[in-house]
Coordinates of C-alpha atoms in Angstrom, one line a residue:
M21 CA 11.5 -16.1 6.4
R22 CA 8.6 -17.1 8.1
K23 CA 7.5 -20.6 7.8
V24 CA 3.8 -21.3 8.1
S25 CA 3.7 -25.3 8.4
F26 CA 5.3 -28.6 7.5
S27 CA 4.1 -31.7 5.9
M28 CA 5.6 -34.6 4.9
K29 CA 5.0 -33.7 1.1
R30 CA 7.5 -31.3 0.1
F31 CA 5.8 -28.9 -2.2
R32 CA 7.3 -25.7 -1.2
V33 CA 5.7 -22.1 -1.7
L34 CA 7.6 -18.9 -1.2
L35 CA 5.5 -15.9 -0.9
I36 CA 7.4 -12.4 -1.3
Y37 CA 6.8 -8.8 -0.9
P38 CA 9.5 -7.1 -2.6
P39 CA 11.4 -3.7 -1.6
F40 CA 11.3 -0.5 -2.0
V41 CA 8.2 0.3 0.1
S42 CA 7.4 1.3 3.8
S43 CA 8.6 -0.6 6.6
W44 CA 6.6 1.4 9.1
S45 CA 4.3 -1.7 9.5
P46 CA 3.5 -5.1 7.8
C47 CA 1.9 -5.6 4.8
L48 CA -1.2 -7.8 4.9
S49 CA -1.1 -9.5 1.4
I50 CA 1.2 -12.2 2.0
P51 CA 0.3 -13.0 5.5
S52 CA -3.3 -13.5 4.4
L53 CA -2.4 -15.9 1.5
A54 CA 0.0 -18.0 3.7
A55 CA -3.0 -18.4 6.3
Y56 CA -5.2 -19.3 3.5
L57 CA -2.7 -21.9 2.1
E58 CA -2.2 -23.1 5.4
K59 CA -5.8 -23.8 6.1
N60 CA -6.5 -25.3 2.5
V61 CA -3.3 -27.0 1.0
E62 CA -1.0 -29.6 1.9
C63 CA 2.1 -27.6 1.5
E64 CA 5.2 -26.1 2.8
V65 CA 4.6 -22.0 3.3
V66 CA 7.2 -19.1 3.8
T67 CA 6.4 -15.7 3.8
Q68 CA 9.2 -12.8 3.3
D69 CA 8.8 -9.2 3.4
L70 CA 12.0 -8.3 1.7
N71 CA 11.4 -4.4 2.7
L72 CA 12.9 -4.9 6.4
E73 CA 15.8 -7.1 4.6
Y74 CA 16.7 -4.2 2.3
L75 CA 16.4 -1.7 5.2
N76 CA 18.9 -3.5 7.1
Y77 CA 21.2 -4.2 4.2
V78 CA 21.5 -0.4 3.0
A79 CA 22.0 0.4 6.8
T80 CA 24.8 -1.9 6.9
L81 CA 26.4 -0.7 3.5
A82 CA 25.9 3.0 4.9
D83 CA 27.5 2.4 8.3
Q84 CA 30.4 1.0 6.1
V85 CA 30.7 3.9 3.9
A86 CA 30.3 6.7 6.6
T87 CA 33.1 4.7 8.8
G88 CA 35.3 2.9 6.3
D89 CA 35.6 0.1 9.1
R90 CA 33.3 -2.6 9.5
T91 CA 33.8 -2.6 13.4
S92 CA 32.8 0.9 13.7
T93 CA 29.9 2.7 15.3
N94 CA 26.8 1.7 13.0
L95 CA 25.5 5.0 12.9
C96 CA 22.5 4.2 10.3
S97 CA 21.7 1.0 12.1
D98 CA 21.4 2.7 15.6
A99 CA 19.3 5.0 14.2
L100 CA 16.9 2.4 12.8
E101 CA 17.1 0.6 16.2
L102 CA 15.8 3.7 18.2
L103 CA 12.6 3.8 15.9
R104 CA 12.0 0.2 16.7
S105 CA 12.6 0.4 20.3
P106 CA 9.6 1.7 22.8
Q107 CA 12.6 2.3 25.4
K108 CA 14.8 4.5 23.1
F109 CA 12.3 5.9 20.8
P110 CA 13.0 9.5 20.4
D111 CA 11.2 12.1 23.0
S112 CA 11.5 15.3 21.1
E113 CA 11.1 16.6 17.5
E114 CA 14.7 17.6 17.4
E115 CA 15.9 14.1 18.3
L116 CA 13.1 12.4 16.1
L117 CA 14.6 14.7 13.0
R118 CA 18.3 14.0 13.7
T119 CA 17.6 9.9 13.9
L120 CA 15.6 10.3 10.4
H121 CA 18.5 12.4 9.1
A122 CA 21.0 9.8 9.8
I123 CA 18.9 7.4 8.0
N124 CA 18.0 9.4 5.2
S125 CA 21.7 10.3 4.9
G126 CA 22.9 6.6 5.1
I127 CA 20.6 5.5 2.7
K128 CA 21.7 8.1 0.0
K129 CA 25.3 7.0 0.7
A130 CA 24.6 3.7 0.5
T131 CA 23.1 3.8 -3.2
K132 CA 25.3 6.5 -4.4
H133 CA 27.5 3.7 -6.2
H134 CA 24.3 2.8 -8.0
S135 CA 23.5 6.3 -9.2
P136 CA 19.7 6.3 -8.8
T137 CA 18.0 9.9 -9.8
E138 CA 16.4 10.2 -6.5
V139 CA 16.7 8.4 -2.9
N140 CA 14.7 9.5 0.0
F141 CA 13.7 7.8 3.4
F142 CA 11.6 10.7 4.5
N143 CA 10.7 14.4 4.1
P144 CA 11.5 16.5 7.0
R145 CA 8.1 18.4 5.9
H146 CA 6.2 15.5 6.7
L147 CA 6.7 15.3 10.4
P148 CA 4.2 16.3 13.2
T149 CA 4.8 18.6 15.9
H150 CA 5.5 15.7 18.5
P151 CA 7.2 12.4 17.7
R152 CA 5.0 10.1 20.0
N153 CA 1.9 11.9 17.8
L154 CA 3.0 10.1 14.9
L155 CA -0.4 9.4 13.0
F156 CA -0.6 5.6 13.8
P157 CA -0.2 3.1 11.9
Y158 CA 1.6 5.5 9.3
G159 CA 4.8 7.0 10.3
P160 CA 6.8 9.9 8.1
V161 CA 8.5 7.2 6.4
V162 CA 7.6 6.5 2.6
P163 CA 10.9 5.7 0.7
K164 CA 11.5 6.7 -2.9
L165 CA 13.7 5.4 -4.9
K166 CA 13.7 6.4 -8.5
M167 CA 15.8 5.6 -11.5
R168 CA 16.1 6.9 -14.9
Y169 CA 14.0 3.8 -15.9
S170 CA 9.9 4.2 -16.1
E171 CA 8.3 1.8 -13.6
D172 CA 5.4 1.9 -16.1
S173 CA 7.6 0.6 -19.2
S174 CA 7.8 -3.0 -19.9
S175 CA 10.9 -2.4 -22.1
Q176 CA 12.5 0.0 -19.8
I177 CA 11.7 -2.5 -16.5
R178 CA 13.3 -5.1 -18.4
L179 CA 16.6 -3.1 -19.1
A180 CA 16.6 -1.8 -15.4
T181 CA 16.7 -5.5 -14.4
E182 CA 19.7 -6.0 -16.2
D183 CA 21.4 -2.7 -15.3
E184 CA 23.9 -3.2 -12.4
D185 CA 25.4 0.3 -12.4
E186 CA 21.9 2.1 -11.6
N187 CA 19.6 -0.9 -10.0
P188 CA 20.6 -1.1 -6.4
F189 CA 18.3 -4.3 -6.1
I190 CA 20.5 -6.3 -8.2
S191 CA 23.4 -6.3 -5.7
F192 CA 21.4 -6.9 -2.9
F193 CA 19.4 -9.6 -4.2
E194 CA 22.5 -11.5 -5.1
S195 CA 24.3 -10.9 -2.0
K196 CA 21.3 -11.3 0.7
V197 CA 18.2 -12.8 -0.8
L198 CA 19.2 -15.4 -3.6
D199 CA 21.3 -18.0 -1.6
S200 CA 18.7 -18.1 0.8
I201 CA 15.6 -18.8 -1.9
L202 CA 17.9 -21.5 -3.4
E203 CA 18.6 -23.1 -0.1
Y204 CA 15.1 -23.1 0.6
A205 CA 14.3 -24.5 -3.0
P206 CA 10.7 -23.6 -3.5
D207 CA 8.6 -25.2 -6.1
L208 CA 6.7 -21.9 -6.5
I209 CA 7.4 -18.3 -6.0
G210 CA 4.5 -15.8 -5.5
I211 CA 5.7 -12.1 -5.6
S212 CA 3.1 -9.7 -4.3
A213 CA 3.0 -6.1 -5.4
A214 CA 1.0 -3.2 -4.2
F215 CA 2.8 -0.3 -5.8
P216 CA 4.3 0.5 -9.0
Q217 CA 7.7 1.2 -7.4
Q218 CA 7.6 -2.5 -6.8
H219 CA 7.5 -3.7 -10.7
I220 CA 11.4 -3.0 -11.2
P221 CA 12.6 -4.8 -8.0
M222 CA 10.1 -7.9 -8.7
F223 CA 11.0 -8.5 -12.0
T224 CA 14.6 -8.0 -11.1
L225 CA 14.4 -10.7 -8.5
A226 CA 12.1 -12.7 -11.1
R227 CA 15.2 -12.6 -13.4
L228 CA 17.9 -13.5 -11.2
V229 CA 15.9 -16.7 -9.9
K230 CA 15.2 -17.7 -13.5
Q231 CA 18.7 -17.3 -14.4
S232 CA 19.9 -19.7 -11.3
V233 CA 17.0 -22.1 -11.2
P234 CA 15.0 -22.0 -14.4
G235 CA 12.6 -24.8 -13.4
I236 CA 11.1 -22.7 -10.3
H237 CA 7.4 -21.7 -11.2
I238 CA 7.2 -17.8 -10.5
T239 CA 3.9 -16.3 -10.7
I240 CA 3.1 -12.5 -9.6
G241 CA 0.0 -10.8 -8.1
G242 CA -1.2 -8.4 -5.7
A243 CA -3.3 -5.0 -5.8
Q244 CA -0.7 -3.5 -8.3
I245 CA -0.9 -6.4 -10.5
S246 CA -4.6 -6.5 -10.8
K247 CA -4.7 -2.8 -11.4
I248 CA -2.5 -3.3 -14.6
G249 CA -4.3 -6.6 -15.3
E250 CA -6.0 -5.4 -18.6
N251 CA -2.6 -4.1 -19.7
L252 CA -0.7 -7.1 -19.2
N253 CA -3.0 -8.8 -21.3
T254 CA -3.0 -6.6 -23.9
S255 CA 0.6 -5.4 -24.2
R256 CA 3.1 -6.8 -26.7
A257 CA 6.0 -5.2 -25.2
F258 CA 5.1 -6.9 -21.9
R259 CA 4.7 -10.3 -23.7
I260 CA 8.3 -10.0 -25.3
Q261 CA 10.2 -8.2 -22.5
L262 CA 8.6 -9.3 -19.1
M263 CA 6.8 -12.3 -19.4
P264 CA 9.9 -14.6 -20.2
L265 CA 10.8 -13.9 -16.7
I266 CA 8.0 -15.4 -14.9
D267 CA 5.7 -18.1 -15.5
S268 CA 2.1 -16.9 -14.8
I269 CA 0.1 -14.1 -13.4
V270 CA -2.8 -13.9 -10.7
I271 CA -5.4 -11.1 -11.6
G272 CA -7.9 -10.4 -9.0
E273 CA -8.0 -11.8 -5.5
G274 CA -5.5 -14.6 -5.0
E275 CA -6.7 -17.1 -2.7
R276 CA -8.9 -19.4 -4.9
A277 CA -6.5 -19.0 -7.8
L278 CA -3.4 -19.6 -5.8
H279 CA -5.1 -22.7 -4.3
R280 CA -5.8 -24.3 -7.7
L281 CA -2.2 -23.4 -9.0
V282 CA -0.5 -25.2 -6.2
D283 CA -2.7 -28.1 -6.8
C284 CA -1.8 -28.4 -10.3
L285 CA 1.8 -27.8 -9.9
R286 CA 1.9 -30.7 -7.3
E287 CA 0.4 -32.8 -9.8
K288 CA 2.9 -32.0 -12.4
Q289 CA 0.2 -30.1 -14.4
W290 CA 0.5 -27.1 -16.5
P291 CA -2.3 -24.4 -15.3
S292 CA -4.0 -24.0 -18.4
N293 CA -7.5 -23.4 -17.4
I294 CA -7.3 -22.1 -13.8
P295 CA -9.8 -19.3 -13.2
G296 CA -7.7 -15.9 -12.4
I297 CA -4.7 -17.3 -13.9
T298 CA -2.6 -15.5 -16.8
H299 CA 0.1 -17.9 -18.6
T300 CA 1.9 -18.9 -21.8
S301 CA 1.8 -22.1 -24.0
G302 CA 4.3 -22.0 -26.2
R303 CA 3.9 -18.5 -28.2
I304 CA 0.4 -18.0 -27.1
F305 CA -0.5 -15.8 -24.1
I306 CA -3.5 -17.2 -22.4
S307 CA -5.7 -15.1 -20.0
N308 CA -8.5 -16.7 -18.4
L309 CA -11.3 -15.0 -16.4
A310 CA -10.9 -14.0 -12.7
A311 CA -11.3 -16.2 -10.1
P312 CA -14.9 -16.3 -8.1
A313 CA -13.9 -14.3 -4.7
A314 CA -13.8 -16.1 -1.8
S315 CA -16.0 -15.8 1.0
M316 CA -15.2 -13.7 3.6
N317 CA -16.6 -16.6 6.1
S318 CA -14.0 -18.7 4.5
L319 CA -10.9 -16.4 5.0
P320 CA -8.6 -17.5 7.8
T321 CA -6.8 -14.9 10.1
P322 CA -3.7 -13.5 8.7
V323 CA -0.1 -14.9 10.3
F324 CA 2.9 -13.1 10.7
E325 CA 6.2 -13.9 11.8
K326 CA 6.2 -12.9 15.6
S327 CA 9.9 -12.6 15.8
R328 CA 9.8 -10.2 12.9
L329 CA 7.4 -7.8 13.9
R330 CA 9.9 -5.8 16.2
Q331 CA 11.8 -4.9 13.1
Y332 CA 9.1 -2.7 11.7
L333 CA 9.7 0.9 12.5
C334 CA 6.4 1.3 14.2
A335 CA 7.4 -0.9 17.1
G336 CA 9.0 2.0 19.0
S337 CA 5.9 4.1 19.0
H338 CA 2.7 2.2 17.9
P339 CA 3.2 -1.6 17.2
T340 CA 0.2 -2.4 14.8
L341 CA -0.9 -4.9 12.7
P342 CA -3.2 -4.7 9.5
L343 CA -6.6 -6.5 9.3
Q344 CA -9.4 -6.5 6.7
V345 CA -13.5 -6.7 7.3
T346 CA -14.8 -5.9 3.9
R347 CA -13.8 -6.4 0.1
G348 CA -15.1 -4.1 -2.0
C349 CA -16.5 -0.8 -1.5
Y350 CA -20.0 -0.3 0.3
W351 CA -20.3 3.2 -1.6
G352 CA -19.0 2.3 -4.7
K353 CA -20.0 5.3 -6.7
C354 CA -17.2 7.6 -6.7
T355 CA -16.5 8.7 -10.3
F356 CA -12.6 9.2 -9.9
C357 CA -12.1 5.9 -8.4
D358 CA -11.5 2.7 -10.2
S359 CA -12.0 0.5 -7.0
F360 CA -15.4 -0.7 -7.8
K361 CA -14.1 -2.3 -10.9
L362 CA -10.9 -3.9 -9.6
L363 CA -12.4 -5.1 -6.2
G364 CA -15.5 -6.9 -7.4
R365 CA -18.7 -7.0 -5.2
Y366 CA -18.9 -5.8 -1.7
R367 CA -18.6 -8.5 0.9
I368 CA -18.3 -8.3 4.8
R369 CA -16.9 -10.3 7.3
P370 CA -19.2 -11.8 10.0
P371 CA -18.6 -9.4 13.4
Q372 CA -18.1 -12.4 15.6
M373 CA -15.3 -13.7 13.1
L374 CA -13.6 -10.3 13.3
F375 CA -13.6 -10.1 17.0
D376 CA -12.0 -13.6 16.9
D377 CA -9.2 -12.0 14.6
I378 CA -8.7 -9.3 16.9
H379 CA -8.2 -11.9 20.1
M380 CA -5.9 -13.9 17.9
Y381 CA -3.8 -10.8 17.3
Q382 CA -3.6 -10.1 21.0
E383 CA -2.9 -13.4 22.0
R384 CA -0.6 -14.6 19.3
Y385 CA 1.3 -11.0 18.6
G386 CA 0.7 -9.1 21.9
V387 CA -0.6 -6.1 19.5
S388 CA -3.2 -3.4 21.0
E389 CA -3.3 -1.5 17.9
I390 CA -4.8 -2.4 14.5
Q391 CA -5.4 -0.6 11.0
F392 CA -8.1 -1.8 9.0
T393 CA -7.4 -1.6 5.6
D394 CA -10.7 -1.7 4.0
E395 CA -11.9 0.8 1.3
A396 CA -14.2 2.3 3.9
L397 CA -15.5 0.7 7.4
P398 CA -19.4 1.0 7.3
P399 CA -20.7 3.1 10.2
S400 CA -22.9 0.2 11.2
F401 CA -19.9 -1.9 11.8
M402 CA -17.8 0.6 13.6
K403 CA -20.5 0.9 16.2
K404 CA -20.5 -2.9 16.6
L405 CA -16.9 -2.8 17.1
A406 CA -17.0 -0.1 19.6
K407 CA -19.7 -1.8 21.6
H408 CA -17.6 -4.8 21.7
V409 CA -14.6 -3.5 22.8
I410 CA -16.5 -1.5 25.6
M411 CA -18.6 -4.5 26.7
N412 CA -15.5 -6.8 26.8
R413 CA -13.0 -4.1 28.0
T414 CA -10.6 -5.2 25.3
P415 CA -7.3 -3.1 25.2
L416 CA -7.6 -2.1 21.8
R417 CA -6.8 1.0 19.6
W418 CA -7.8 1.3 16.0
S419 CA -7.9 3.1 13.0
T420 CA -9.7 2.7 9.7
Y421 CA -10.6 4.8 6.3
A422 CA -14.2 6.0 6.5
R423 CA -16.7 8.1 4.8
F424 CA -18.6 11.3 6.0
E425 CA -21.8 9.9 6.9
K426 CA -24.9 11.7 8.5
Y427 CA -24.3 8.8 11.2
L428 CA -21.3 10.2 12.5
T429 CA -22.9 12.5 15.3
A430 CA -21.3 13.7 18.5
E431 CA -22.6 11.0 20.4
F432 CA -21.6 8.3 17.8
C433 CA -18.0 9.5 17.6
E434 CA -17.8 9.8 21.5
E435 CA -18.7 6.0 21.5
M436 CA -16.6 5.2 18.9
R437 CA -13.4 6.7 21.2
A438 CA -14.5 4.9 24.0
G439 CA -14.4 1.8 22.0
G440 CA -10.7 2.1 20.6
C441 CA -11.0 4.4 17.7
R442 CA -8.0 6.8 17.4
V443 CA -7.6 7.6 13.8
L444 CA -10.1 7.9 10.5
F445 CA -8.8 8.5 7.1
M446 CA -11.8 10.3 5.2
G447 CA -11.9 11.9 1.9
I448 CA -13.3 15.2 1.6
E449 CA -12.3 15.7 -1.9
A450 CA -13.8 18.8 -2.5
A451 CA -15.2 21.8 -0.6
S452 CA -17.7 22.6 -3.7
N453 CA -21.1 20.7 -3.4
R454 CA -21.3 21.0 -7.2
V455 CA -17.9 19.2 -7.4
N456 CA -18.9 16.8 -4.9
D457 CA -22.1 16.0 -6.7
L458 CA -19.7 15.6 -9.8
M459 CA -17.6 12.8 -7.9
D460 CA -21.0 11.3 -6.8
K461 CA -19.6 11.6 -3.2
G462 CA -22.8 11.5 -1.6
V463 CA -21.5 14.6 0.9
T464 CA -21.7 18.3 1.5
K465 CA -19.7 20.9 2.9
A466 CA -21.7 21.6 5.7
Q467 CA -21.7 17.9 6.8
I468 CA -17.7 17.8 6.6
V469 CA -17.2 20.5 8.5
S470 CA -19.6 19.3 11.1
T471 CA -18.3 15.7 11.1
L472 CA -14.8 17.0 11.7
Q473 CA -16.0 19.0 14.7
N474 CA -17.7 15.9 16.0
L475 CA -14.7 13.7 15.6
H476 CA -12.4 16.8 17.0
N477 CA -14.3 16.9 20.0
A478 CA -14.0 13.3 20.7
D479 CA -10.4 13.3 20.5
I480 CA -10.3 10.9 17.4
Q481 CA -7.5 12.1 14.8
V482 CA -8.5 12.7 11.1
H483 CA -6.4 12.3 8.3
L484 CA -8.0 14.1 5.3
F485 CA -7.8 13.2 1.4
S486 CA -8.6 16.0 -1.0
I487 CA -8.3 16.4 -4.9
I488 CA -7.9 19.4 -6.9
G489 CA -8.8 19.4 -10.5
F490 CA -11.6 17.2 -11.3
P491 CA -13.0 17.8 -14.7
G492 CA -15.0 20.9 -14.8
E493 CA -13.9 22.4 -11.5
T494 CA -13.2 26.0 -11.3
R495 CA -10.3 28.0 -9.9
E496 CA -12.8 29.3 -7.5
E497 CA -14.2 26.1 -6.4
A498 CA -10.4 24.6 -6.2
V499 CA -9.5 27.8 -4.1
E500 CA -12.7 26.8 -1.7
T501 CA -11.4 23.5 -0.7
F502 CA -7.9 25.1 0.1
H503 CA -9.6 27.6 2.1
L504 CA -11.3 24.6 4.1
L505 CA -8.2 22.9 4.5
R506 CA -6.2 26.1 5.6
D507 CA -9.2 27.4 8.0
N508 CA -9.7 24.3 9.7
T509 CA -6.2 22.7 10.8
H510 CA -7.5 22.6 14.3
L511 CA -10.0 20.0 13.3
Y512 CA -7.7 17.5 11.6
S513 CA -4.2 15.9 12.1
S514 CA -3.0 15.7 8.8
Y515 CA -4.0 15.8 4.9
S516 CA -3.1 14.7 1.2
F517 CA -4.0 17.1 -1.5
V518 CA -3.5 15.5 -4.6
P519 CA -4.2 16.6 -8.4
F520 CA -6.9 14.6 -10.3
I521 CA -5.6 11.7 -12.0
L522 CA -7.8 10.2 -14.8
E523 CA -7.9 6.5 -14.4
K524 CA -9.1 4.4 -17.3
N525 CA -11.4 2.1 -15.2
A526 CA -13.0 5.0 -13.3
S527 CA -16.3 6.2 -14.3
A528 CA -14.7 9.3 -15.7
G529 CA -12.4 7.5 -17.7
I530 CA -15.0 5.1 -19.1
D531 CA -17.5 7.6 -20.1
P532 CA -15.1 10.7 -20.4
K533 CA -17.9 13.1 -22.2
Q534 CA -20.1 12.9 -19.5
Y535 CA -17.8 14.4 -17.2
G536 CA -16.6 17.3 -19.7
I537 CA -13.6 15.6 -20.8
K538 CA -12.9 16.8 -24.4
E539 CA -9.8 14.6 -25.4
M540 CA -7.8 11.6 -23.7
F541 CA -4.4 10.9 -24.6
E542 CA -2.9 7.3 -23.9
D543 CA 0.8 7.3 -22.9
T544 CA 2.0 4.9 -25.7
E545 CA 5.5 4.8 -24.2
N546 CA 4.4 3.6 -20.8
D547 CA 2.4 0.4 -21.5
L548 CA 1.7 -0.4 -17.8
T549 CA 0.0 3.1 -17.0
T550 CA -3.4 2.9 -16.2
H551 CA -4.1 6.7 -16.3
F552 CA -4.5 9.1 -19.3
S553 CA -3.6 12.8 -20.1
Y554 CA -6.8 14.7 -21.2
T555 CA -8.1 18.0 -22.1
V556 CA -11.5 19.4 -20.7
T557 CA -14.5 21.7 -22.4
E558 CA -14.4 24.0 -19.3
G559 CA -12.9 24.0 -15.8
L560 CA -9.0 23.8 -14.8
S561 CA -6.6 22.1 -17.2
M562 CA -4.0 19.6 -16.1
E563 CA -1.5 22.4 -16.0
E564 CA -3.5 24.7 -14.1
T565 CA -4.2 21.9 -11.9
R566 CA -0.5 21.4 -11.2
E567 CA 0.1 25.0 -10.7
L568 CA -2.6 25.3 -8.0
Y569 CA -1.6 21.9 -6.4
F570 CA 2.1 22.9 -5.7
S571 CA 1.0 26.7 -4.5
F572 CA -1.7 25.2 -2.3
N573 CA 0.5 22.8 -0.7
D574 CA 3.1 25.1 0.0
E575 CA 0.8 27.3 1.5
L576 CA -0.9 24.7 3.8
A577 CA 2.5 23.6 5.1
N578 CA 3.1 27.1 6.2
S579 CA -0.1 27.2 8.0
G580 CA 1.2 24.4 10.0
A581 CA -0.8 21.8 8.2
Y582 CA 0.9 18.2 8.5
N583 CA 1.1 16.5 5.4
P584 CA 2.8 13.0 6.4
I585 CA 2.8 11.1 2.9
Y586 CA 4.4 11.2 -0.3
F587 CA 2.3 12.0 -3.3

């Protein structure tokens, strides 16, 4: 646990990031919230990324299962230490594979008594040709732990929280987490979820805490909770099955809502009218409007626990911290994306404040690599950042999400490289100009290829995102995207090629007929899902899309293209 600050007032806040997602590098959500509370509220704050504790926990179990003797060689734990150590990090692909296989095998053994349907720590196909070329800040480690319970169903999540035979998080929380929470005795626990796979562990922990100390106020929030916010407000199953396990929900950005929530609870008041807070009052379910977004100028630099940073698996190859420059998306037009609705208006942090953030990261944590987590960093800001690094000779390497823009000329890319840019994550989505126009991407195939060439010549790595099966896309157009990826593997480092998903809050979901969607089918069994099945008037069907998706990914893997992430 990381204690942020102390005061004479004993109100205590515990912010938790639940398992089971990547432990390659830290999350940004709870360090950002902790910094905001430290600056604005008189309370004691602790942050806890339980992914680190869970990884160490299953490694210890794996060692015991493998040896039958607690004092014998710690096979899985030793393998984790290799990834965390700059001196010991594997220097060959063979050694890295052996290390990851040891961890993967150990995690499977450690969870075998709980019989989840699928457990993976990594996929051997998701490795680069040389381990030191891991695409920072992401490694080949994206855990998956599936149970027979749906993570999108309130009723099934509730059943999973009580199933000791299948849910491995119950024994983990009971043996390694619950006592420390009870000892700390927080007045407020905030659980932040970024992905659907955190639903079951999040509510499992909430149930166990409520069962032990009903008086602790538990609130949930984060990007994933905001994404399913409408579902939470309308689902009867959620109100019956899961709302009793918590006290409130933060929808949207959390800083101001959490600030007000702490103030209310400190004064022993119930948070009845706080913007952005959903709660119950008796049998009444009350959902307040989202809290006003905080100014980017008002947000302090995120705070991390320095002693814990070496526990992240990036520590051995590329010690990296996340940072955010903007909120919202400066383009905000892509018709397949729901971010424009979820993230609100576009805002950007003043350049000098960003430079101060970077300086603080370097002074406080000694890191020289930063991952910007923005939806897309504007070229104008990338240029300012690169110039600052060059002029001040700042020892910094950085990566960010970016759009294909006309500004990414050969000269611009060379300047970015000199200014510390090492990796860009970029969406081509489709090679067909017609399909990209349907998606409102604002980019052409010729522009994509020329930009990739400029970035390649500047020695900037690129991870490409692409989508197959956008409504109206033909088989021939999908093949064109496949050919673009297959024929240009020398211009990019890795890719993610995924089937189109119809999100209800994307433009295509809000106005389906405009995009040739004939029918949409809501998943009535999974009340927390945010996407629909559908049929189209022309182009690839959902079934044809999936067939091509598997076929294309297999062929791309055989061509040597590197796909580092599960999708």
